[in-house]
Coordinates of C-alpha atoms in Angstrom, one line a residue:
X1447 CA 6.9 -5.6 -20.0
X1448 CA 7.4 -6.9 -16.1
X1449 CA 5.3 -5.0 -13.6
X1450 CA 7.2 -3.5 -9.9
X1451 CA 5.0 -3.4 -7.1
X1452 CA 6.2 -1.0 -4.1
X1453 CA 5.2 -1.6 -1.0
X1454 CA 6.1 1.4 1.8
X1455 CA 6.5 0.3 6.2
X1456 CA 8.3 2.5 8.4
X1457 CA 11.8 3.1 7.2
X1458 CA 11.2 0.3 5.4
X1459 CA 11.1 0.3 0.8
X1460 CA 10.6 -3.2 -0.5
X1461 CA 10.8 -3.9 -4.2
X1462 CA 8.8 -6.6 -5.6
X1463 CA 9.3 -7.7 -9.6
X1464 CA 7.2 -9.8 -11.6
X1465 CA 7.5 -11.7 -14.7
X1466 CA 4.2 -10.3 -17.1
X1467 CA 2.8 -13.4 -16.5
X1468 CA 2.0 -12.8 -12.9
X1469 CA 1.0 -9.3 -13.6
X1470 CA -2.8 -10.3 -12.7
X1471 CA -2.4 -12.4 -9.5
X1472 CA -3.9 -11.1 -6.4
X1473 CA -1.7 -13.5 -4.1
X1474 CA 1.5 -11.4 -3.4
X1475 CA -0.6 -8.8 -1.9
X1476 CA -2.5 -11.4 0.2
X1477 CA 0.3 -12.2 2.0
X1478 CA 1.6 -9.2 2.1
X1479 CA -1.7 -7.6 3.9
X1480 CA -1.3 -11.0 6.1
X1481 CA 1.9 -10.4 6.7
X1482 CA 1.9 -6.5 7.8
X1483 CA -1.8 -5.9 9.1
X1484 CA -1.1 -3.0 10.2
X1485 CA -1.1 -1.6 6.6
X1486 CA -3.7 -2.1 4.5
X1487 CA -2.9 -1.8 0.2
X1488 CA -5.0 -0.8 -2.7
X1489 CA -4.3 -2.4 -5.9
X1490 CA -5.2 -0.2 -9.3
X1491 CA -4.6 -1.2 -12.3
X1492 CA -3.2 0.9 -15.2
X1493 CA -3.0 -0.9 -18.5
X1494 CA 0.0 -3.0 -18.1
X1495 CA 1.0 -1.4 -15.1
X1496 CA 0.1 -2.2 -11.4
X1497 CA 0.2 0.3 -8.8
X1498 CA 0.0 0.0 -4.7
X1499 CA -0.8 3.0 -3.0
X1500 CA -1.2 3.7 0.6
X1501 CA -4.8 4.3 2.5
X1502 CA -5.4 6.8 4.6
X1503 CA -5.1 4.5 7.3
X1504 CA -1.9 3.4 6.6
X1505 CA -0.7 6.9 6.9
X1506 CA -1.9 7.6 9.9
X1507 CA -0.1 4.3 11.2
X1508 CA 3.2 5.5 9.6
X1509 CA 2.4 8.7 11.4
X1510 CA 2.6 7.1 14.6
X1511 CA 5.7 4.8 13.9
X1512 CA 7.3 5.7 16.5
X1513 CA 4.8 3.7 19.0
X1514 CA 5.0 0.9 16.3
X1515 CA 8.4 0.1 16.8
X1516 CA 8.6 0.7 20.5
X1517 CA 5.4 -2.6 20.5
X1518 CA 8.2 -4.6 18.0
X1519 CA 11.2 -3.7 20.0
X1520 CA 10.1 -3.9 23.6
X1521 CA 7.3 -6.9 23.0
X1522 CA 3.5 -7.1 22.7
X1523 CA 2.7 -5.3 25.4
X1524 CA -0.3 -3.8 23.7
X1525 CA -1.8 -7.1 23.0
X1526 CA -1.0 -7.7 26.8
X1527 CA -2.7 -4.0 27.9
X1528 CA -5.9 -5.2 25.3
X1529 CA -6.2 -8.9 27.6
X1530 CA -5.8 -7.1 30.9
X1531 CA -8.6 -4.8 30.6
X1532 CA -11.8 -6.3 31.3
X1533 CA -14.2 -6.9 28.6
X1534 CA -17.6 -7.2 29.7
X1535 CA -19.7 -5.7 32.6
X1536 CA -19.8 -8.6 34.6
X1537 CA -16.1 -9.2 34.7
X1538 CA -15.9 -5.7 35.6
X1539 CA -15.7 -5.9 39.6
X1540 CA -13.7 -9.1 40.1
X1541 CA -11.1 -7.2 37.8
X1542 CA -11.3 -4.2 39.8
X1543 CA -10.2 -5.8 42.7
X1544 CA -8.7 -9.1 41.1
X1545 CA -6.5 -8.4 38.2
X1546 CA -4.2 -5.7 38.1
X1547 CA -0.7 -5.1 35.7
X1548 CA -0.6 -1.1 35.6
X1549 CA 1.6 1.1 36.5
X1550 CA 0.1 1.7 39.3
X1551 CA -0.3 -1.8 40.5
X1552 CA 3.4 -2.3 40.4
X1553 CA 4.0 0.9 42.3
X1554 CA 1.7 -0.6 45.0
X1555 CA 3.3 -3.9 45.1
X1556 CA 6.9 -2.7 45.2
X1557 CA 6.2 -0.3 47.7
X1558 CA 4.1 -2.6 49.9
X1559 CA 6.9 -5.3 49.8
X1560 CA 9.5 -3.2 51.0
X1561 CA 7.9 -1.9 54.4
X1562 CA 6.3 -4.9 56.4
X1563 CA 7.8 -6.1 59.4
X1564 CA 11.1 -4.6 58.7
X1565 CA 9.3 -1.3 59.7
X1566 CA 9.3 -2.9 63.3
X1567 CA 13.0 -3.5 63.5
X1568 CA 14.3 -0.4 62.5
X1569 CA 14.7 1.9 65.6
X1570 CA 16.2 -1.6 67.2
X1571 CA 18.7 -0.4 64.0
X1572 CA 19.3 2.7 64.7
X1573 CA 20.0 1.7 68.9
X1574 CA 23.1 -0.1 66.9
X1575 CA 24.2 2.2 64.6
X1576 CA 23.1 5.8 66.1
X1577 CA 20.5 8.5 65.0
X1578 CA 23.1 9.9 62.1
X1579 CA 24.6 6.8 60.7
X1580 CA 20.9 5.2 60.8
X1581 CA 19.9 8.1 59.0
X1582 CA 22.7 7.7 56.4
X1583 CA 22.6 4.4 55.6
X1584 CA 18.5 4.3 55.1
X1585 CA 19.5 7.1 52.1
X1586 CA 22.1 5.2 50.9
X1587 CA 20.8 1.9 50.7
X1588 CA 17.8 3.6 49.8
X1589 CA 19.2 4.8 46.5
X1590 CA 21.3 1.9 46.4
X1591 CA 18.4 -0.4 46.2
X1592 CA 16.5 1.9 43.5
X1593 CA 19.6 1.9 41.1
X1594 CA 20.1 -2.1 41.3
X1595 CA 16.1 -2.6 40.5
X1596 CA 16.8 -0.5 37.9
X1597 CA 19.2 -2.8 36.7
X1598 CA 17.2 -5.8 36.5
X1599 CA 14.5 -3.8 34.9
X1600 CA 16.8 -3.4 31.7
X1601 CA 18.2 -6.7 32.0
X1602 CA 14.4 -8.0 31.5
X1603 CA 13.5 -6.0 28.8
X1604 CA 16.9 -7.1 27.3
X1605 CA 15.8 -10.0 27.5
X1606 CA 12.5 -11.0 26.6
X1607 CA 13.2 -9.1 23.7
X1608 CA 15.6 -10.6 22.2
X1609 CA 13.5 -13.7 23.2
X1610 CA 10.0 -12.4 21.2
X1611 CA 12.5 -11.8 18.7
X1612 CA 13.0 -16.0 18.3
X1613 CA 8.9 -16.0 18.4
X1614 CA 9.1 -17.1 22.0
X1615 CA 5.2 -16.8 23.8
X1616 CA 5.4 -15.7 27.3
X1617 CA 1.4 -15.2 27.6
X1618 CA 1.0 -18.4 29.7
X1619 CA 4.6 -18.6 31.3
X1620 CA 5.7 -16.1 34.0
X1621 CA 9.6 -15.0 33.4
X1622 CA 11.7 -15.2 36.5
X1623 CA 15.2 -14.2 37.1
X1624 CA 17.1 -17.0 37.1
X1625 CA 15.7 -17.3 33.1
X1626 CA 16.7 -13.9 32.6
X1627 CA 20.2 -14.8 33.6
X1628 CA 20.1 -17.8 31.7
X1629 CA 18.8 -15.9 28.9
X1630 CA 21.5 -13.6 28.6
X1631 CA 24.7 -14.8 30.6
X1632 CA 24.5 -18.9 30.3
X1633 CA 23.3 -21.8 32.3
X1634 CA 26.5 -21.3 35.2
X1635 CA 24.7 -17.9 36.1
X1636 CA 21.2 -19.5 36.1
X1637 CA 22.5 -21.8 38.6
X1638 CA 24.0 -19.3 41.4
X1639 CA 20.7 -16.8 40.7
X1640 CA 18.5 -19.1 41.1
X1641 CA 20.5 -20.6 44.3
X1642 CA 20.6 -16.8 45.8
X1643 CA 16.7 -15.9 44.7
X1644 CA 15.6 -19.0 46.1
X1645 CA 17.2 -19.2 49.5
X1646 CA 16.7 -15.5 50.0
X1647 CA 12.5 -15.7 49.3
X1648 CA 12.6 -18.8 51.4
X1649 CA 14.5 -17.3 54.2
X1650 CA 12.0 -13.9 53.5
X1651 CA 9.1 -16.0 54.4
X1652 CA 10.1 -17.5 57.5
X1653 CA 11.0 -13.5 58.7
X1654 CA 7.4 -12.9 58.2
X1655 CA 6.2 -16.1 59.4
X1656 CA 8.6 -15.1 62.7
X1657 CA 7.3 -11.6 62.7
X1658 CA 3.5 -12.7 63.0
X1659 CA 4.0 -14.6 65.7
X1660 CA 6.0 -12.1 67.4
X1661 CA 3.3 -9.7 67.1
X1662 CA 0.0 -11.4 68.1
X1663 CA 1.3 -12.1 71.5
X1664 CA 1.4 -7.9 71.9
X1665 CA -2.7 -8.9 72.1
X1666 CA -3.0 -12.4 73.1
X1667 CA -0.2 -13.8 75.3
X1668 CA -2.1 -16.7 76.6
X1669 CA -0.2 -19.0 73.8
X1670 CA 3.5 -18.7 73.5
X1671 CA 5.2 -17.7 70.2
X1672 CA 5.9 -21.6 69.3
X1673 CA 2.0 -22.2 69.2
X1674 CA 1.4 -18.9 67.0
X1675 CA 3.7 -19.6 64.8
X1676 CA 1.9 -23.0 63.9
X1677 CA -1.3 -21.3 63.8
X1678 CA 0.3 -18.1 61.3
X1679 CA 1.6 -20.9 59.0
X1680 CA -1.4 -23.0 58.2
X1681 CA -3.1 -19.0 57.5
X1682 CA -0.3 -18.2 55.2
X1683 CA -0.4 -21.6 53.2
X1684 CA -3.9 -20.0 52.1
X1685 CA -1.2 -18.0 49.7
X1686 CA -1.0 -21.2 47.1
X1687 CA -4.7 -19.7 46.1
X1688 CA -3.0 -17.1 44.5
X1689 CA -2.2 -17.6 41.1
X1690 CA 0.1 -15.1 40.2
X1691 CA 1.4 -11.0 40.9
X1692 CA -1.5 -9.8 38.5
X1693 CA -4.0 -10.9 41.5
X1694 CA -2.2 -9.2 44.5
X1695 CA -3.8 -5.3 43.0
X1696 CA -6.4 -5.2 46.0
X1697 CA -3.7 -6.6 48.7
X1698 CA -1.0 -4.5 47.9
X1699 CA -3.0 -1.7 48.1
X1700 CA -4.5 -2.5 51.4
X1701 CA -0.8 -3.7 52.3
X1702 CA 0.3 -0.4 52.0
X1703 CA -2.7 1.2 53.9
X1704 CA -2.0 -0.9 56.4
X1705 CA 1.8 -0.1 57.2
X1706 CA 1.1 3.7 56.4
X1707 CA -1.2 3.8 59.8
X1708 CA 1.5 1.3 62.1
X1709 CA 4.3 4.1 61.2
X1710 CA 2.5 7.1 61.8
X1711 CA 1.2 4.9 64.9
X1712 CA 4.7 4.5 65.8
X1713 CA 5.8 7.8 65.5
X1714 CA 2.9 9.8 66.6
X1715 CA 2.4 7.3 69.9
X1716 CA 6.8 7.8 70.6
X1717 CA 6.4 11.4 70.5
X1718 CA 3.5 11.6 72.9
X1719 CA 4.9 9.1 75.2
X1720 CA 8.1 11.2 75.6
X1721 CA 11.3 10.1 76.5
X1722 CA 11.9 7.6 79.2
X1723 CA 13.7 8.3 82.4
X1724 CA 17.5 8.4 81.9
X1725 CA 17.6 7.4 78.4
X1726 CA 20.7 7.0 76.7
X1727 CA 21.7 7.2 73.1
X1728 CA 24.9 5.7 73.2
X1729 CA 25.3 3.7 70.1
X1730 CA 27.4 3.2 68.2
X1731 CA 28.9 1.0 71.0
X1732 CA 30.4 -2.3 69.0
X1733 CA 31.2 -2.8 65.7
X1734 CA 29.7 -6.1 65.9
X1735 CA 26.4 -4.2 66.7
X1736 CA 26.8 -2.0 64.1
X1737 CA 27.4 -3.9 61.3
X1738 CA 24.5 -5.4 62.4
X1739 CA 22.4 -2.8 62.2
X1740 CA 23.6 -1.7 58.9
X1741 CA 23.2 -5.4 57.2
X1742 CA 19.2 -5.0 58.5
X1743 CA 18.9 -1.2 56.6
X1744 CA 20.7 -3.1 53.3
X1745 CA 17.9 -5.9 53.8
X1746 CA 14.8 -3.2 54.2
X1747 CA 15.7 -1.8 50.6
X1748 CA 16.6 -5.2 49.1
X1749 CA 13.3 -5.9 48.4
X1750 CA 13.2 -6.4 44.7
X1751 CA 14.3 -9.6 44.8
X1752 CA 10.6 -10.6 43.0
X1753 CA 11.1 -7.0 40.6
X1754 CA 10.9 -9.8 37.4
X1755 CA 7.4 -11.3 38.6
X1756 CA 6.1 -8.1 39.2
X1757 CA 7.4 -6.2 36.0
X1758 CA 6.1 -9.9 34.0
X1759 CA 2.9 -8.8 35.7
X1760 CA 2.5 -5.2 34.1
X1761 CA 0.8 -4.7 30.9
X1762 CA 3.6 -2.7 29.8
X1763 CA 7.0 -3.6 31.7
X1764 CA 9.2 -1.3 29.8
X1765 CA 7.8 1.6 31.8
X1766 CA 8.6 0.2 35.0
X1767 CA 12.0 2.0 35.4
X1768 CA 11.3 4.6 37.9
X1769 CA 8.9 2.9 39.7
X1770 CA 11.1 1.2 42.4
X1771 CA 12.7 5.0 43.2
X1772 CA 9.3 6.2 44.1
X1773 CA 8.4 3.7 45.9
X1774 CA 11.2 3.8 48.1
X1775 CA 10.8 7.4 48.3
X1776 CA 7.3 6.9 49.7
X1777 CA 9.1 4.2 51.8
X1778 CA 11.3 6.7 53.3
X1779 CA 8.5 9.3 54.5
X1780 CA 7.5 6.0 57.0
X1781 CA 10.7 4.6 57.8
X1782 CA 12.9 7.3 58.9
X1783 CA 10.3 8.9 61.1
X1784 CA 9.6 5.9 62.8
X1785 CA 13.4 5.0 63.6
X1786 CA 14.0 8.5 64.3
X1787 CA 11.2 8.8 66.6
X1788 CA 11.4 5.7 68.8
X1789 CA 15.0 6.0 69.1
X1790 CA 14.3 9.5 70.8
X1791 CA 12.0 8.2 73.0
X1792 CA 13.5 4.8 74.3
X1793 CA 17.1 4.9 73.6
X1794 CA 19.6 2.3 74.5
X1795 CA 16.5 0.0 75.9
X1796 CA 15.7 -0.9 71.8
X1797 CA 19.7 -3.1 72.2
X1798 CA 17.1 -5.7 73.9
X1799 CA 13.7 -5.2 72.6
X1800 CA 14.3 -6.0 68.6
X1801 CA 10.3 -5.3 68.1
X1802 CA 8.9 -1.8 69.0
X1803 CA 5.6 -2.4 69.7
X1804 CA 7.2 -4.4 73.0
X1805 CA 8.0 -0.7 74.6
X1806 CA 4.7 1.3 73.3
X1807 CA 2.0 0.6 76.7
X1808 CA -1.5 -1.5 75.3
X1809 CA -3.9 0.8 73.8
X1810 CA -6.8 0.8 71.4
X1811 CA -4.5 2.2 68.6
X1812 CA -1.4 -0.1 69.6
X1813 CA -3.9 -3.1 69.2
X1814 CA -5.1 -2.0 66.1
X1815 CA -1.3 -1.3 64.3
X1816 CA -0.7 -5.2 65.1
X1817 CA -3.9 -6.4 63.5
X1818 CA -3.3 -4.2 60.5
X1819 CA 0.6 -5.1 60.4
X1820 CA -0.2 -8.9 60.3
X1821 CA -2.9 -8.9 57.8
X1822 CA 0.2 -6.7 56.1
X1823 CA 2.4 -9.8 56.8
X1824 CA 0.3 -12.3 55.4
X1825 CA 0.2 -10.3 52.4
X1826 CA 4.1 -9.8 52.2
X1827 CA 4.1 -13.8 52.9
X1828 CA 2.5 -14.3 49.6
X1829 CA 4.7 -11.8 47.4
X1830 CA 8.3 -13.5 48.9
X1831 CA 6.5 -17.1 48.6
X1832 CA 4.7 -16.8 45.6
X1833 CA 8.5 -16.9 43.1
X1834 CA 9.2 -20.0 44.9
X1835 CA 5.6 -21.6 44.1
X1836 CA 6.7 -20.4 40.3
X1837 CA 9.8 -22.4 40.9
X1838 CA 8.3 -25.1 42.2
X1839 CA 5.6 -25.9 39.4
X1840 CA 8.2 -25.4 36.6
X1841 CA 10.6 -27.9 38.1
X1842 CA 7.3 -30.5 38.7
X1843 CA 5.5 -29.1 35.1
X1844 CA 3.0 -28.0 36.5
X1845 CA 3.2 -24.2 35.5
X1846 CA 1.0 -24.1 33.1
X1847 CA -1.8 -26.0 33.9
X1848 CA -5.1 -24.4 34.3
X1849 CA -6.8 -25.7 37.0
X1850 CA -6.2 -23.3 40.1
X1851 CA -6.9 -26.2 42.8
X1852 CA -4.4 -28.5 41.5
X1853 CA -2.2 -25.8 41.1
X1854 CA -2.5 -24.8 44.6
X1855 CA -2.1 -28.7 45.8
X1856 CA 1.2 -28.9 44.0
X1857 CA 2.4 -25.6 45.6
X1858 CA 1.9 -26.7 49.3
X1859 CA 5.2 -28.4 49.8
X1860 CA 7.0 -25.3 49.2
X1861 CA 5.4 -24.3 52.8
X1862 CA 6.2 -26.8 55.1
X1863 CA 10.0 -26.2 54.9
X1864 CA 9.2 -22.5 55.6
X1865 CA 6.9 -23.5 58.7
X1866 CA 9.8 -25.8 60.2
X1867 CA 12.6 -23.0 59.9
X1868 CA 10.3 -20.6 61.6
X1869 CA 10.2 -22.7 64.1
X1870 CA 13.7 -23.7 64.6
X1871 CA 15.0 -19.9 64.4
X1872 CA 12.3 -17.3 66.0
X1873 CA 15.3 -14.9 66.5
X1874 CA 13.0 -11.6 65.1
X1875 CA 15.4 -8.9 64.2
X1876 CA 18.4 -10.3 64.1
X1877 CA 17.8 -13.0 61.5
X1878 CA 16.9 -10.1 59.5
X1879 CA 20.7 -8.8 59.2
X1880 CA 21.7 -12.5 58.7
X1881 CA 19.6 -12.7 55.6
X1882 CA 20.6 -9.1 54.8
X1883 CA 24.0 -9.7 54.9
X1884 CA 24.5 -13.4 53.7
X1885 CA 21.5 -13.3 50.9
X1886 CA 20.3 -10.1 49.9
X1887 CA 23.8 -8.6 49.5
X1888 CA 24.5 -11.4 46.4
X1889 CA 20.6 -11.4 45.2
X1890 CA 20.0 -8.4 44.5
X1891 CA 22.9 -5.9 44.7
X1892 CA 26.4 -7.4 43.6
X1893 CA 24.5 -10.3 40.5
X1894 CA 22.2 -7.3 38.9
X1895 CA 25.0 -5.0 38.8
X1896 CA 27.6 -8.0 37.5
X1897 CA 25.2 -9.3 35.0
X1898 CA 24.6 -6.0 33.7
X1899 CA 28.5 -5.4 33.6
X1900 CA 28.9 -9.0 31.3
X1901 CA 25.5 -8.5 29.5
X1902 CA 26.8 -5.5 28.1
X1903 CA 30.6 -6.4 28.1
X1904 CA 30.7 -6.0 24.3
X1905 CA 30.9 -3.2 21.8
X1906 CA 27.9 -4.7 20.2
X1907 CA 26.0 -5.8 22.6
X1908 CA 25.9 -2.1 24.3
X1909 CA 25.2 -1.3 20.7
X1910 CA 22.4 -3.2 20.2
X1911 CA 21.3 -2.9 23.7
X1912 CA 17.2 -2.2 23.7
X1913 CA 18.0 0.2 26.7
X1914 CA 20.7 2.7 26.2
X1915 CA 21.8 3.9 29.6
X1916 CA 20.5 8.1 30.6
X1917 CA 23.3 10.6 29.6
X1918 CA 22.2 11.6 33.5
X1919 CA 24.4 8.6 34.7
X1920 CA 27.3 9.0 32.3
X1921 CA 26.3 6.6 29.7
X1922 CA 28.3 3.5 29.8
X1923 CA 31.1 4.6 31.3
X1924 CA 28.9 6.0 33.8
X1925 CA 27.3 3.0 34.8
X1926 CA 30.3 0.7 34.6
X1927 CA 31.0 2.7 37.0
X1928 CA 28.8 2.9 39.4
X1929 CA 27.8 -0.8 39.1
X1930 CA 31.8 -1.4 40.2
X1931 CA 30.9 0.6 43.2
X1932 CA 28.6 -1.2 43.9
X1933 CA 29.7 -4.7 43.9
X1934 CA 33.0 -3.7 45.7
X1935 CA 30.8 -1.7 48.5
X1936 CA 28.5 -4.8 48.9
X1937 CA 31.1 -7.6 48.6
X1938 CA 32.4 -5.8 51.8
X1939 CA 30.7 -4.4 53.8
X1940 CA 27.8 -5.6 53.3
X1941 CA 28.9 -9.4 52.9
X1942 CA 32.3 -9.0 54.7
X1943 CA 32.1 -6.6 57.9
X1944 CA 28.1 -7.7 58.0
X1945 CA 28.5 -11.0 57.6
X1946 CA 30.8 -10.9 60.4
X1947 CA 28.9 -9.2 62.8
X1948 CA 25.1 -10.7 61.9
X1949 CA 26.7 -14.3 62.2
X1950 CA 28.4 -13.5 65.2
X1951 CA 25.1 -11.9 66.7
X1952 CA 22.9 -15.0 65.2
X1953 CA 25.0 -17.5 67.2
X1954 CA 25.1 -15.3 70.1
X1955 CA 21.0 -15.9 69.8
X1956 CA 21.1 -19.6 69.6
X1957 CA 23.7 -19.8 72.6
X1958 CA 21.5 -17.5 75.0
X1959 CA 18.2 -19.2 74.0
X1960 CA 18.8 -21.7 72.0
X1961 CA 16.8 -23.7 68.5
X1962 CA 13.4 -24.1 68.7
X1963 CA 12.7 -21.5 71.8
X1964 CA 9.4 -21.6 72.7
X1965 CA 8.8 -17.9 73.3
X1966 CA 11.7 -15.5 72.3
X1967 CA 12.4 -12.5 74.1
X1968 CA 8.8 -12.9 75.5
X1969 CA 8.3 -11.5 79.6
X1970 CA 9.7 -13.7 82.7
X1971 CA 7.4 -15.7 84.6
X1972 CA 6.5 -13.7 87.8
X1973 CA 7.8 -16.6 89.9
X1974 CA 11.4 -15.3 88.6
X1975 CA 13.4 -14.1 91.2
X1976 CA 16.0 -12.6 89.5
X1977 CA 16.6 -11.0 85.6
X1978 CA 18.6 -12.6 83.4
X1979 CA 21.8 -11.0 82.4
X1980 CA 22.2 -8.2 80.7
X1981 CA 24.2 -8.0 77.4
X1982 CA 23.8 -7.1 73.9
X1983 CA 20.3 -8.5 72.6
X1984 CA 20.1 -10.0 76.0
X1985 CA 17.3 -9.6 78.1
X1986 CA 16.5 -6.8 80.8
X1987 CA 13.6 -6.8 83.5
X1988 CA 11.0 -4.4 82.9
X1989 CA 8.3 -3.3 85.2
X1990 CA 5.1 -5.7 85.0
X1991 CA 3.1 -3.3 83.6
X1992 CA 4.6 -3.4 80.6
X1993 CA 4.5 -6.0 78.3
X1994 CA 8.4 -5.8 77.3
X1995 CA 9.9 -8.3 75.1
X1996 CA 11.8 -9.9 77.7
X1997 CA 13.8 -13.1 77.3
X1998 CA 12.0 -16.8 78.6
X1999 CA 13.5 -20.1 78.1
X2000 CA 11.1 -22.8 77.7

């Protein structure tokens, strides 16, 4: 008489059959408890029969498949939650502070990485575009920005599931975008993402690099903006210490702090000052100017190019879906008040002053936004840098090596090259629409939306797809749809009419001042005997007791 052994898993009936002379042996069900540990089986034996039955545990498992198959599906993000959460008193604090992957964390760190600098050169924005169409364009890119994170969000779950699938360990190795194309799309897409994300971080960090300098000498102008920006870059190479977006959880909160108080500085300190004598809100003037102006709003929300190290960092990345949205909602309670505000007050005069702090007079409170909004920048410094420090110790194999010091040794070439561009091009605010229009327009609006388009090209592929798309967006046709939209929108005017008008403005910068100025738009000497021309991003004169970002050739 052969014995059947049935053994039950979710949605799952496997039939076993053995000869009689195996009826005994204890090994099949070894390796089946080794195999499934989730269930656990109790043999009882009934003359020549042998029966498995269920425990009570196991049913209480089976009860809760539906979490089961969301771990298998979407990765081993509980093992990840169980290694994140600290395990003894004493490693308590330094986790507290030190090592964060929830939901909240990644909240904090996409918020905080949208609204650094950026924040400064908004109403110079809205001089170029006008009160509405600045308005517009923040909600639009806004949403915009939130639907293409979204994007990349599905495309990494995508696939490092179908990568945990192969038995493919990610616990020491941090998954980047350019793998996530190659992943899914081929080695020819690896290439150009990792040509866009590249360039783009490195051109991120020189903007804050730029934008540190250009601050500091609101409180100290006894050094020019050349010499600051030597002294910000050997500060920000401190960054290689960090070893990865699990360790920013105390910065990014603080970050965020920080640029909360500069734009309700901003605001508040506009409305109280009032509007100045004969101010003008003509804009939009040019087209050049605003295109410009545009391309800067499309690079404040196209932040996300580091969404992949940050959702890598979570304990469980398939719920970070929403989380870009409401952080750029948050982002918009700061940033259209502030543009709104200091537009009122100041008018046409932002055309030449690309920084606000250069029209708010010296106070207590002014001093204490710029200290707040560089410590901010150092920390935004680290989020653009720390992809390309990824980059760099995978090409050099040093990713996953253990020791932090040498780690942070083999990173430090990554910051020379953003040191010397900083120095070459200090043109704050309107290198900003350059990047915005040349860089963040490919990175991370018109690839995510194409990749997703190609990922999911085939009948089985959106069949199989981990992430089916909401019915709230039309399912696939839905969001075929809107990711044509936009590429198209992007490709021109972002890239086309922006690119345009940000080059033409960047080389109108280099032929007023020229490379390696030594103070950019900083005030005349007061042996000057008469102000330098006035034209767009030009230079006016501005009473002395003022400190007005006014034009000086070294």
């Amino acid at each position: 008489m052969s014995c059947s052994v049935c053994i039950y898993i979710p949605n799952i009936s496997i039939l076993f059959s053995s000869p009689p002379s195996l009826e005994l042996s204890i090994d099949p069900f070894l390796a089946l408890k080794q195999h499934y540990p989730y269930y656990h089986l109790r043999k009882s034996c009934r003359g020549n029969k042998t029966e498995v039955e269920e425990c009570e545990e196991g049913k209480q498992i089976m009860a809760s498949s539906d979490k089961v198959v969301e771990t298998v599906i979407v990765g081993n993000y509980v093992e990840m939650e169980t290694e994140g959460k600290p395990k003894g008193m004493k490693s308590k604090i330094p986790n507290l502070f030190w090592h964060g992957g929830s939901v909240y964390d990644a909240w904090f760190s996409c918020a905080s990485n949208q609204v650094a600098q950026v924040l400064l050169t908004l109403p110079y924005s809205f001089s170029q575009l006008g009160m509405l169409s600045g308005i517009l364009f923040q909600l639009f890119y806004g949403l915009m920005g939130s639907w293409t994170a979204y994007l990349i969000s599905i495309l990494y779950v995508e696939y490092r599931t179908r990568k945990e699938r192969e038995k493919v360990d990610f616990r020491n190795h941090v998954i980047q975008w350019f793998e996530v194309l190659d992943g899914l799309l081929g080695k020819h897409w690896r290439n150009v993402g990792l040509a866009f994300n590249c360039t783009f971080l490195l051109f991120g960090s020189v903007i804050q690099l730029i934008a540190c300098a250009s601050n500091i000498y609101y409180i100290n102008d006894n050094l020019d903006k050349r010499t600051w920006t030597y002294i910000f870059g050997a500060c920000c190479a401190t960054t290689v210490f960090i070893p990865s977006f699990h360790n920013y959880r105390i910065w990014s909160f603080l970050g965020l702090i920080m640029t909360t108080y500069t734009a309700w500085y901003l605001t508040v300190a506009s409305l109280l000052h009032g509007q100045v004598e004969g101010v003008k809100h003509s804009g939009p003037t040019k087209l050049v100017l605003y295109f410009t102006g545009a391309t800067n709003i499309l690079y404040t929300f196209g932040g996300h190019a580091v969404t992949v190290e940050i959702m890598h960092a979570m304990w469980k990345p398939q719920k970070f879906k929403a989380i870009y949205l409401i952080a750029t909602l948050y982002v918009l309670t700061l940033t259209l008040p502030v543009a709104a505000a200091v537009y009122w007050a100041f008018g046409d005069m932002l055309l030449d002053h690309s920084n606000a702090f250069s029209l708010l007079p010296r106070t207590p409170f002014r001093d204490m936004a710029v200290i707040l909004m560089l410590i901010h920048q150092f920390i935004t410094f680290g989020f653009a840098c720390t992809p390309l420090y990824f980059v760099w110790e995978k090409a050099i194999g040093m990713h996953e090596c253990k020791s932090l010091c040498k780690r942070a040794a083999a990173r430090l070439p990554v910051v020379v090259p953003i040191w010397f561009l900083a120095i070459i091009f200090p043109f704050f605010g309107p290198i900003n629409s350059t990047v915005g229009s040349l860089l963040v327009s490919f990175t991370v609006y018109i690839i995510p939306a194409l990749a997703h388009i190609f990922t999911f090209r085939s009948a089985t592929a959106r069949e199989n797809a981990v992430e089916q798309p909401s019915k709230y967006f039309g399912r696939w046709v839905g969001t075929y749809t809107i990711n044509v939209s936009v590429v198209v929108w992007v490709l021109i005017v972002g890239f086309g009419f922006g690119g345009w008008a940000s080059m033409t403005n960047f080389i109108h910068q280099i032929d007023t001042f020229g490379l390696f100025t030594k103070c950019y738009q900083c005030p005349p000497p007061a042996s000057a005997v008469s102000p330098p021309p006035h034209g767009h991003n030009a230079t006016a004169a501005a009473p002395l007791h003022h400190p007005f970002n006014h034009t000086r050739r070294p």
